[in-house]
GROMACS .gro file of C-alpha atoms in nm:
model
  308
    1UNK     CA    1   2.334   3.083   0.147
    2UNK     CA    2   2.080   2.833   0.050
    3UNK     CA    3   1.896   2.687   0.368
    4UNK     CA    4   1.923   2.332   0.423
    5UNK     CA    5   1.616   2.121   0.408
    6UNK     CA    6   1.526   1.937   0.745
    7UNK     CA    7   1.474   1.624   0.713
    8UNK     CA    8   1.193   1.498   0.941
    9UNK     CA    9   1.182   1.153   1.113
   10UNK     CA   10   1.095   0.843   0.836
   11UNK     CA   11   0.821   0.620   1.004
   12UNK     CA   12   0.754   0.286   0.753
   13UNK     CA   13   0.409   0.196   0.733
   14UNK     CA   14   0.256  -0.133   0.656
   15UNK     CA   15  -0.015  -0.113   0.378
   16UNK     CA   16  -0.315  -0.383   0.392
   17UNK     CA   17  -0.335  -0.727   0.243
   18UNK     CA   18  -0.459  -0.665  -0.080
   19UNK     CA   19  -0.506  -1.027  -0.168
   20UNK     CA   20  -0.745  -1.294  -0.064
   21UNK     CA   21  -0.509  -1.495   0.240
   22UNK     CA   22  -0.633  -1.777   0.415
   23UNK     CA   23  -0.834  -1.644   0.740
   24UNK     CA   24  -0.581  -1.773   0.929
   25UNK     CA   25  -0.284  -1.717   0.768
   26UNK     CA   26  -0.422  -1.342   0.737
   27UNK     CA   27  -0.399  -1.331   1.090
   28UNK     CA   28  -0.101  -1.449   1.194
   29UNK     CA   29   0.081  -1.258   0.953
   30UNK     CA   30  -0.033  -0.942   1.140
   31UNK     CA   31   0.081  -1.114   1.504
   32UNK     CA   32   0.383  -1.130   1.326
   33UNK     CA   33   0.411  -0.776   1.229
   34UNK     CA   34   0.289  -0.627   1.576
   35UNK     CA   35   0.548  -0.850   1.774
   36UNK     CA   36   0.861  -0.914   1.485
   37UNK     CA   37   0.832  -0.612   1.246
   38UNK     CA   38   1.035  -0.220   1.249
   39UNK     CA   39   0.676  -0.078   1.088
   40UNK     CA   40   0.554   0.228   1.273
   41UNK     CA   41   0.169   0.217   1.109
   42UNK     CA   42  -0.052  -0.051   0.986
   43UNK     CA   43  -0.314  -0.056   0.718
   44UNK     CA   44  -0.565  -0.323   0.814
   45UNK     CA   45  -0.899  -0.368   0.609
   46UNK     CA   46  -1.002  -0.501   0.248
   47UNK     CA   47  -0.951  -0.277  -0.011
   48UNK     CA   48  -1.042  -0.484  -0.318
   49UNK     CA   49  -1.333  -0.688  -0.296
   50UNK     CA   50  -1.638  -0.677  -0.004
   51UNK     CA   51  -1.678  -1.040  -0.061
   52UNK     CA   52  -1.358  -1.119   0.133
   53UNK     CA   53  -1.476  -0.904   0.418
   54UNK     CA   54  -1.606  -1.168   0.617
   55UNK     CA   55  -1.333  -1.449   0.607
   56UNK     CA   56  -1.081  -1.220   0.829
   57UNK     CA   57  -1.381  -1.018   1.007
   58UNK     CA   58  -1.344  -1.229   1.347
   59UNK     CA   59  -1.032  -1.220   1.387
   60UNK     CA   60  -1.011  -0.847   1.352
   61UNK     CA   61  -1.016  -0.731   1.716
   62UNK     CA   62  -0.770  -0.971   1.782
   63UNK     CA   63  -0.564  -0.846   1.529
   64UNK     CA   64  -0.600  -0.485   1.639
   65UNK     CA   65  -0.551  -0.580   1.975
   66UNK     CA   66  -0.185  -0.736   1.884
   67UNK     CA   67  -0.095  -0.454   1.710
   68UNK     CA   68  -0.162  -0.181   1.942
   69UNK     CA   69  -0.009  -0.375   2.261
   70UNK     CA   70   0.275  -0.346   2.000
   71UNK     CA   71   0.228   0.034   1.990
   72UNK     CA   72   0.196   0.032   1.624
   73UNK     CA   73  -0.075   0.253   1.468
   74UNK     CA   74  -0.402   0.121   1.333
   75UNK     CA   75  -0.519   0.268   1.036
   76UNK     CA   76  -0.841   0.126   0.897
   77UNK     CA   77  -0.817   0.076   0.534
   78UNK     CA   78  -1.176   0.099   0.302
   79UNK     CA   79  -1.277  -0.014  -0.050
   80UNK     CA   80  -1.149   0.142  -0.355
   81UNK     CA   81  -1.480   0.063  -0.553
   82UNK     CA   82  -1.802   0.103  -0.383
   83UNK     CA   83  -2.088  -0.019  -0.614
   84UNK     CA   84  -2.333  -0.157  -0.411
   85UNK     CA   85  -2.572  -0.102  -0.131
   86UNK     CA   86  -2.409  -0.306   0.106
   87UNK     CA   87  -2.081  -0.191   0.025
   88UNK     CA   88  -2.166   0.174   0.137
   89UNK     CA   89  -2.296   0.058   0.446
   90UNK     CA   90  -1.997  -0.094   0.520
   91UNK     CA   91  -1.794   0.210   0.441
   92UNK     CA   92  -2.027   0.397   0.650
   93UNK     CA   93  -1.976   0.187   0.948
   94UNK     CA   94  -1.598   0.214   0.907
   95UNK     CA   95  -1.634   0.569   0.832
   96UNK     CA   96  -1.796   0.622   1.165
   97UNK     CA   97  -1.544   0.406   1.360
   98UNK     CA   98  -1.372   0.705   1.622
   99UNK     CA   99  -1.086   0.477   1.757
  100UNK     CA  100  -0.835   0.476   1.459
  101UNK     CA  101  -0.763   0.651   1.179
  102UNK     CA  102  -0.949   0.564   0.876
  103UNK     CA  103  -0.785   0.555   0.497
  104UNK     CA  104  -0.998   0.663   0.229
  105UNK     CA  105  -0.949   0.486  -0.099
  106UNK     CA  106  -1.257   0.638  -0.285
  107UNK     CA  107  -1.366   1.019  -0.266
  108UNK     CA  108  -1.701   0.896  -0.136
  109UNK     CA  109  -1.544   0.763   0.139
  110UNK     CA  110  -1.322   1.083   0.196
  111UNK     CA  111  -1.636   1.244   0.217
  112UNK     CA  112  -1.768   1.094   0.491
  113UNK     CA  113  -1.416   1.118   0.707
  114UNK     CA  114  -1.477   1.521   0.629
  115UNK     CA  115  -1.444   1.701   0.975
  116UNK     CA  116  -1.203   1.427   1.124
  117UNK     CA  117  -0.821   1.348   1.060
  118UNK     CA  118  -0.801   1.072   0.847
  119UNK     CA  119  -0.591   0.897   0.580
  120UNK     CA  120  -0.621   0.924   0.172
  121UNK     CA  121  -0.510   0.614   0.009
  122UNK     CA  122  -0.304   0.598  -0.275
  123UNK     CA  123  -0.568   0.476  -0.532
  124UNK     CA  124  -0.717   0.837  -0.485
  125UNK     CA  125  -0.643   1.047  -0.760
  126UNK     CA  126  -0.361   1.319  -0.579
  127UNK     CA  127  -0.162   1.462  -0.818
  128UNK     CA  128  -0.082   1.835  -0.804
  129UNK     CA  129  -0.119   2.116  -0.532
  130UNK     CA  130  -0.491   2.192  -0.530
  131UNK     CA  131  -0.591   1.825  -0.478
  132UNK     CA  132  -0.392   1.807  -0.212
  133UNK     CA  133  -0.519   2.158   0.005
  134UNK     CA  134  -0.884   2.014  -0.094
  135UNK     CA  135  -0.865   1.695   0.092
  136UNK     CA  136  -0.604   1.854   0.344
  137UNK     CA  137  -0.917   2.104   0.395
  138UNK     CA  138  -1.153   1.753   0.437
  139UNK     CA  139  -0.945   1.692   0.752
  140UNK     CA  140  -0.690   1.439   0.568
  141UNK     CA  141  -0.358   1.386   0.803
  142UNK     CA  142  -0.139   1.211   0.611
  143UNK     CA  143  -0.176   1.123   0.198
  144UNK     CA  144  -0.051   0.845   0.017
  145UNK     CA  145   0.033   0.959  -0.299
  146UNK     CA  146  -0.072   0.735  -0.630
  147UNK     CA  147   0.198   0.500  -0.772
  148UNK     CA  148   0.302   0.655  -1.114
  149UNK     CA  149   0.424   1.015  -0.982
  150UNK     CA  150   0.786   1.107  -1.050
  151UNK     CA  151   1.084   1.259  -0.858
  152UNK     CA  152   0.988   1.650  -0.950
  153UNK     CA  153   0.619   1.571  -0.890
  154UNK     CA  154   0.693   1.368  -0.548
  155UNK     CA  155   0.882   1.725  -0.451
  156UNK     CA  156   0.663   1.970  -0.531
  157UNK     CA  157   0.353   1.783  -0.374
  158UNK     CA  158   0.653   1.721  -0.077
  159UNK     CA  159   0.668   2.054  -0.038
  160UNK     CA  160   0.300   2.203  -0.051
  161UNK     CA  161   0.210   1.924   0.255
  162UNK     CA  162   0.529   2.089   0.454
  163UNK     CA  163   0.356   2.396   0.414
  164UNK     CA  164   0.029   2.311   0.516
  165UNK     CA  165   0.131   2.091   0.775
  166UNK     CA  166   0.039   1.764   0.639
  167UNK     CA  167   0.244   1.425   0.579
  168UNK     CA  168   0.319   1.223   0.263
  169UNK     CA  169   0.325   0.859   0.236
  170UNK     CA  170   0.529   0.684  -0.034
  171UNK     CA  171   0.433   0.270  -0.178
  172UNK     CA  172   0.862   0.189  -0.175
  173UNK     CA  173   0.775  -0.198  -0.174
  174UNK     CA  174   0.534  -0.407  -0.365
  175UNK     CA  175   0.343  -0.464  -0.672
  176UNK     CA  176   0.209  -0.165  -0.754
  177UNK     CA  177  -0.207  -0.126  -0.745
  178UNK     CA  178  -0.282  -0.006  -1.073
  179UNK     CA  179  -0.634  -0.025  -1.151
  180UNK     CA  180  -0.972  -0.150  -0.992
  181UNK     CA  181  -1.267  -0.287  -1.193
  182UNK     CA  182  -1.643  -0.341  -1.155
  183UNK     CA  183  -1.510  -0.692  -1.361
  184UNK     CA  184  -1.323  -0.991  -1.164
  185UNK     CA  185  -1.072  -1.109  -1.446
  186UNK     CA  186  -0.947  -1.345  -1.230
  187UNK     CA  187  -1.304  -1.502  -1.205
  188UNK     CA  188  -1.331  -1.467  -1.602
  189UNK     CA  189  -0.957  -1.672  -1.593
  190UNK     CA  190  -1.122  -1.998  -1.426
  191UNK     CA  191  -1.432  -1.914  -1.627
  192UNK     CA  192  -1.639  -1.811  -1.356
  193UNK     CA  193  -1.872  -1.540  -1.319
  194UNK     CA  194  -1.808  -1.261  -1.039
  195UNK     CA  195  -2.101  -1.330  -0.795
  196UNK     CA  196  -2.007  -1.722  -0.837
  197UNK     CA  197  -1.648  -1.678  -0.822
  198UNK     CA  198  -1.553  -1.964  -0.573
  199UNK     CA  199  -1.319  -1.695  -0.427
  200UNK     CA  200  -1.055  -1.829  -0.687
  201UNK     CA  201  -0.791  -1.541  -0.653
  202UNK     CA  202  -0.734  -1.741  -0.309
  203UNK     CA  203  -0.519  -1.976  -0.529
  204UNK     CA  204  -0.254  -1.699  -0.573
  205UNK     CA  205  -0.131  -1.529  -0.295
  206UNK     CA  206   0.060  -1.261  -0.467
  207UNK     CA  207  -0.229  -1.237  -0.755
  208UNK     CA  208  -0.257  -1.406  -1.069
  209UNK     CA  209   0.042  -1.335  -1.353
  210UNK     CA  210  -0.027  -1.169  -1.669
  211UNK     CA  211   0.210  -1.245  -1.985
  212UNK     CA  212   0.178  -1.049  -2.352
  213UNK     CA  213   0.157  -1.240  -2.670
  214UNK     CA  214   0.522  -1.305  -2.667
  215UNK     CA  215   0.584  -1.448  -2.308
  216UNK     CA  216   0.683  -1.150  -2.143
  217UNK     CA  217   0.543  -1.117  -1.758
  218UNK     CA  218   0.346  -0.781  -1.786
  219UNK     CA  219   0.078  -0.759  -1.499
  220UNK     CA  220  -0.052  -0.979  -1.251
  221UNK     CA  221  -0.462  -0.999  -1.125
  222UNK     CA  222  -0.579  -0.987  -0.806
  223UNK     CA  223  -0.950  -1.040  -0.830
  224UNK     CA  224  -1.097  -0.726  -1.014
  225UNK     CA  225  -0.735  -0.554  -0.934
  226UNK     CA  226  -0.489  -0.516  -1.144
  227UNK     CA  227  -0.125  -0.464  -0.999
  228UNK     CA  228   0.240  -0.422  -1.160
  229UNK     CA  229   0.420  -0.790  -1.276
  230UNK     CA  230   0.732  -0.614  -1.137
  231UNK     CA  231   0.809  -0.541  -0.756
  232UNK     CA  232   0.817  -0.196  -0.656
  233UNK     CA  233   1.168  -0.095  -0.506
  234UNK     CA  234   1.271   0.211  -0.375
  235UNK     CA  235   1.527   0.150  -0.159
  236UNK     CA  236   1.846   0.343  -0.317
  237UNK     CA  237   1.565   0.682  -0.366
  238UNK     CA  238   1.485   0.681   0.011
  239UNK     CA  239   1.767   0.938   0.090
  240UNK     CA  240   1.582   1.141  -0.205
  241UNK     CA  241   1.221   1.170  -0.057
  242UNK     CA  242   1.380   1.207   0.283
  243UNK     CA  243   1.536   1.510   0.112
  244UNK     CA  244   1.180   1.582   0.022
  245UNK     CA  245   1.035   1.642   0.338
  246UNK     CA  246   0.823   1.278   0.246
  247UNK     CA  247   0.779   1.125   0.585
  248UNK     CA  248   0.577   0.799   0.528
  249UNK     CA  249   0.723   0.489   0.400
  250UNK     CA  250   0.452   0.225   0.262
  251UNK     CA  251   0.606  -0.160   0.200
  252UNK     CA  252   0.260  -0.357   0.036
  253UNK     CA  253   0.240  -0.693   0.158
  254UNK     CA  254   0.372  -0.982  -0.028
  255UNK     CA  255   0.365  -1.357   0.028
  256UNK     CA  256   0.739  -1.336   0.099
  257UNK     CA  257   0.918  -1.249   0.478
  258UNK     CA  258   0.798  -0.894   0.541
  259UNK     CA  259   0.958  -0.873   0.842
  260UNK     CA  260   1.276  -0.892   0.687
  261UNK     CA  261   1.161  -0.670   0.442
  262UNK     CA  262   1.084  -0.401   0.715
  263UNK     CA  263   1.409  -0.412   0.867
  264UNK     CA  264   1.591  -0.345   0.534
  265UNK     CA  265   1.376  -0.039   0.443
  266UNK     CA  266   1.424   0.038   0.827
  267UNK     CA  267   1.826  -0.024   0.819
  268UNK     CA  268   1.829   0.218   0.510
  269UNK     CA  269   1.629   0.508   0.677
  270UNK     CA  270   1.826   0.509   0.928
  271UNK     CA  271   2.116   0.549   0.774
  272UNK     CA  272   2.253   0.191   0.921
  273UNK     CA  273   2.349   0.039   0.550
  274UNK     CA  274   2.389   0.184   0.236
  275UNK     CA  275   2.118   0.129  -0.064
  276UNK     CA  276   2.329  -0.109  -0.268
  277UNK     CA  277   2.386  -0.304   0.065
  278UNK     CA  278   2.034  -0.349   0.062
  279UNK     CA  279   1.936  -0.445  -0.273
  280UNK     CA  280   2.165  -0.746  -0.232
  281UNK     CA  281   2.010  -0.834   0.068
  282UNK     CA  282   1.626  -0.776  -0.055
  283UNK     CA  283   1.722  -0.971  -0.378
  284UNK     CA  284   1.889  -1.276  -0.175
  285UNK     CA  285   1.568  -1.239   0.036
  286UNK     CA  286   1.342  -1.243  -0.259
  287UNK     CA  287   1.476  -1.476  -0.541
  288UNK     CA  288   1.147  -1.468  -0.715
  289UNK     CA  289   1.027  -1.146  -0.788
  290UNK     CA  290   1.156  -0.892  -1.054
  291UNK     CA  291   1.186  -0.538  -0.941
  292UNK     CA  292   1.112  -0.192  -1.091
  293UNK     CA  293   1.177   0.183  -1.026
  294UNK     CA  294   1.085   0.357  -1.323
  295UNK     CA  295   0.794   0.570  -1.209
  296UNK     CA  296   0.988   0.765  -0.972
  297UNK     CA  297   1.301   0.825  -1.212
  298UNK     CA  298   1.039   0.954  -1.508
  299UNK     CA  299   1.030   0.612  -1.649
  300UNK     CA  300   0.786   0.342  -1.774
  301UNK     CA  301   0.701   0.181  -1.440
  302UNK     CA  302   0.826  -0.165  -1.518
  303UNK     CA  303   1.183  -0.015  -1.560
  304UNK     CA  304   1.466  -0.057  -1.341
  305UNK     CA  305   1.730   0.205  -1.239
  306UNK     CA  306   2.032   0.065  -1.120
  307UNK     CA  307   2.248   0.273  -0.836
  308UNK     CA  308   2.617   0.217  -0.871
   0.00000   0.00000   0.00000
């Protein structure tokens, strides 16, 4: 008789701000989420563009501070593109930060975790076995697998960090990061040039929507990222990739009521209401964004699977 698989505790994990909030606003979202919010882990730190770096910079230890006297988990988030100089020495200095755990969203930065436990970021390239036992080797804790991977990929990769000890992490809410450029196409939209930008992707706080030729919402822009149109949701495959042995449940911030959000994916995980439930309540929650599943069920991404 076949074993069953245990299926270990589901923690959800908040995944940084990817786009450019007022300093402010920035930070009283996260006093939100340490003192409102079912999140277990929180990804704090710019992961797009360097130049936003020092709008939310002071009000970072206040921010940590919050959160931990919430006993949530701080996990420092890094850049996804370092090109410059500057940028590395930022990395470094995050890199050699001892307090929290650090997320690695470029293999340079991975190498400089090596030795310590530390996070890899889902805009590093994970996708079979050997990728994972070489940054698992690096010291990596926990991985956040990349957006596009299917159900039999999402199990295998499930099972290999089981064996070696090591957690998965899962994006089950939000536009999905897709792509970072040396380029700022959302500077290029206003006519600006990157280094003059005027910080315009401050003017959409969910990023900047793309349509094709014919009209039909495709992407959106978030400074030299480029995300999904459609809203990631995974709520009726949860029960799946607890099945997995996948531990870590990412929601990506949107301009929208997270901590409602939270408790949903929360309510779900623990087995509290049922997936269709759910849905209703996300979409009543959420009027205005258009969701998508298709990655996980084999699918182009944009695509939504229905559970009846």
């Amino acid at each position: 008789m076949k074993k069953a698989k245990k299926i270990v505790a589901s923690k959800l994990t908040l995944g940084p701000v990817l786009f450019n909030w007022a300093p402010e606003e920035w930070r009283d979202f996260y006093f939100r989420i340490a003192d409102e919010a079912a999140v277990d882990s929180v990804c704090i730190g710019e992961v797009v563009c360097s130049k936003r770096v020092a709008f939310f910079e002071a009000h970072l230890p206040d921010v940590i501070e919050r959160l931990q006297a919430a006993g949530k988990e701080v996990v420092l988030s890094t850049l996804a593109l370092v090109m410059t100089d500057r940028e590395m020495d930022l990395i470094r200095a995050t890199a050699e930060v001892e307090d929290y755990l650090v997320e690695a969203n470029d293999v340079s930065t991975a190498s400089l975790l090596a030795g310590r436990a530390h996070v890899i970021g889902p805009l590093v390239n994970v996708y079979n076995e050997g990728t994972l036992e070489f940054f698992a080797r690096l010291g990596a804790r926990r991985i956040c697998l990349p957006v596009e991977l299917s159900a039999p990929t999402l199990r295998v990769l499930a099972g290999k960090a089981e064996q070696i000890g090591r957690e998965i992490e899962v994006i089950v809410f939000g536009r999905l990061p897709l792509a970072v450029s040396a380029r700022c196409y959302h500077a290029r939209a206003h006519n600006l040039h990157k280094d003059g930008c005027e910080f315009v992707c401050g003017e959409d706080a969910d990023g900047m929507e793309l349509e094709t030729l014919d009209g039909t919402p495709f992407l959106a822009v978030n400074g030299t990222q480029t995300l999904s149109y459609a809203c990631c949701n995974l709520l009726g495959e949860l029960a799946d990739m607890q099945n997995m042995g996948i531990s870590h449940f990412r929601l990506s911030p949107q301009n929208v009521d997270m901590v409602s959000v939270a408790q949903i994916f929360r309510d779900v995980l623990d087995g509290r209401e049922e997936p269709a439930a759910a849905h209703l309540r996300l979409e009543n929650l959420t009027p205005d964004l258009t969701f998508s599943n298709g990655y996980f069920h084999g699918l182009e991404g944009g695509q939504m699977v229905i559970h009846r």
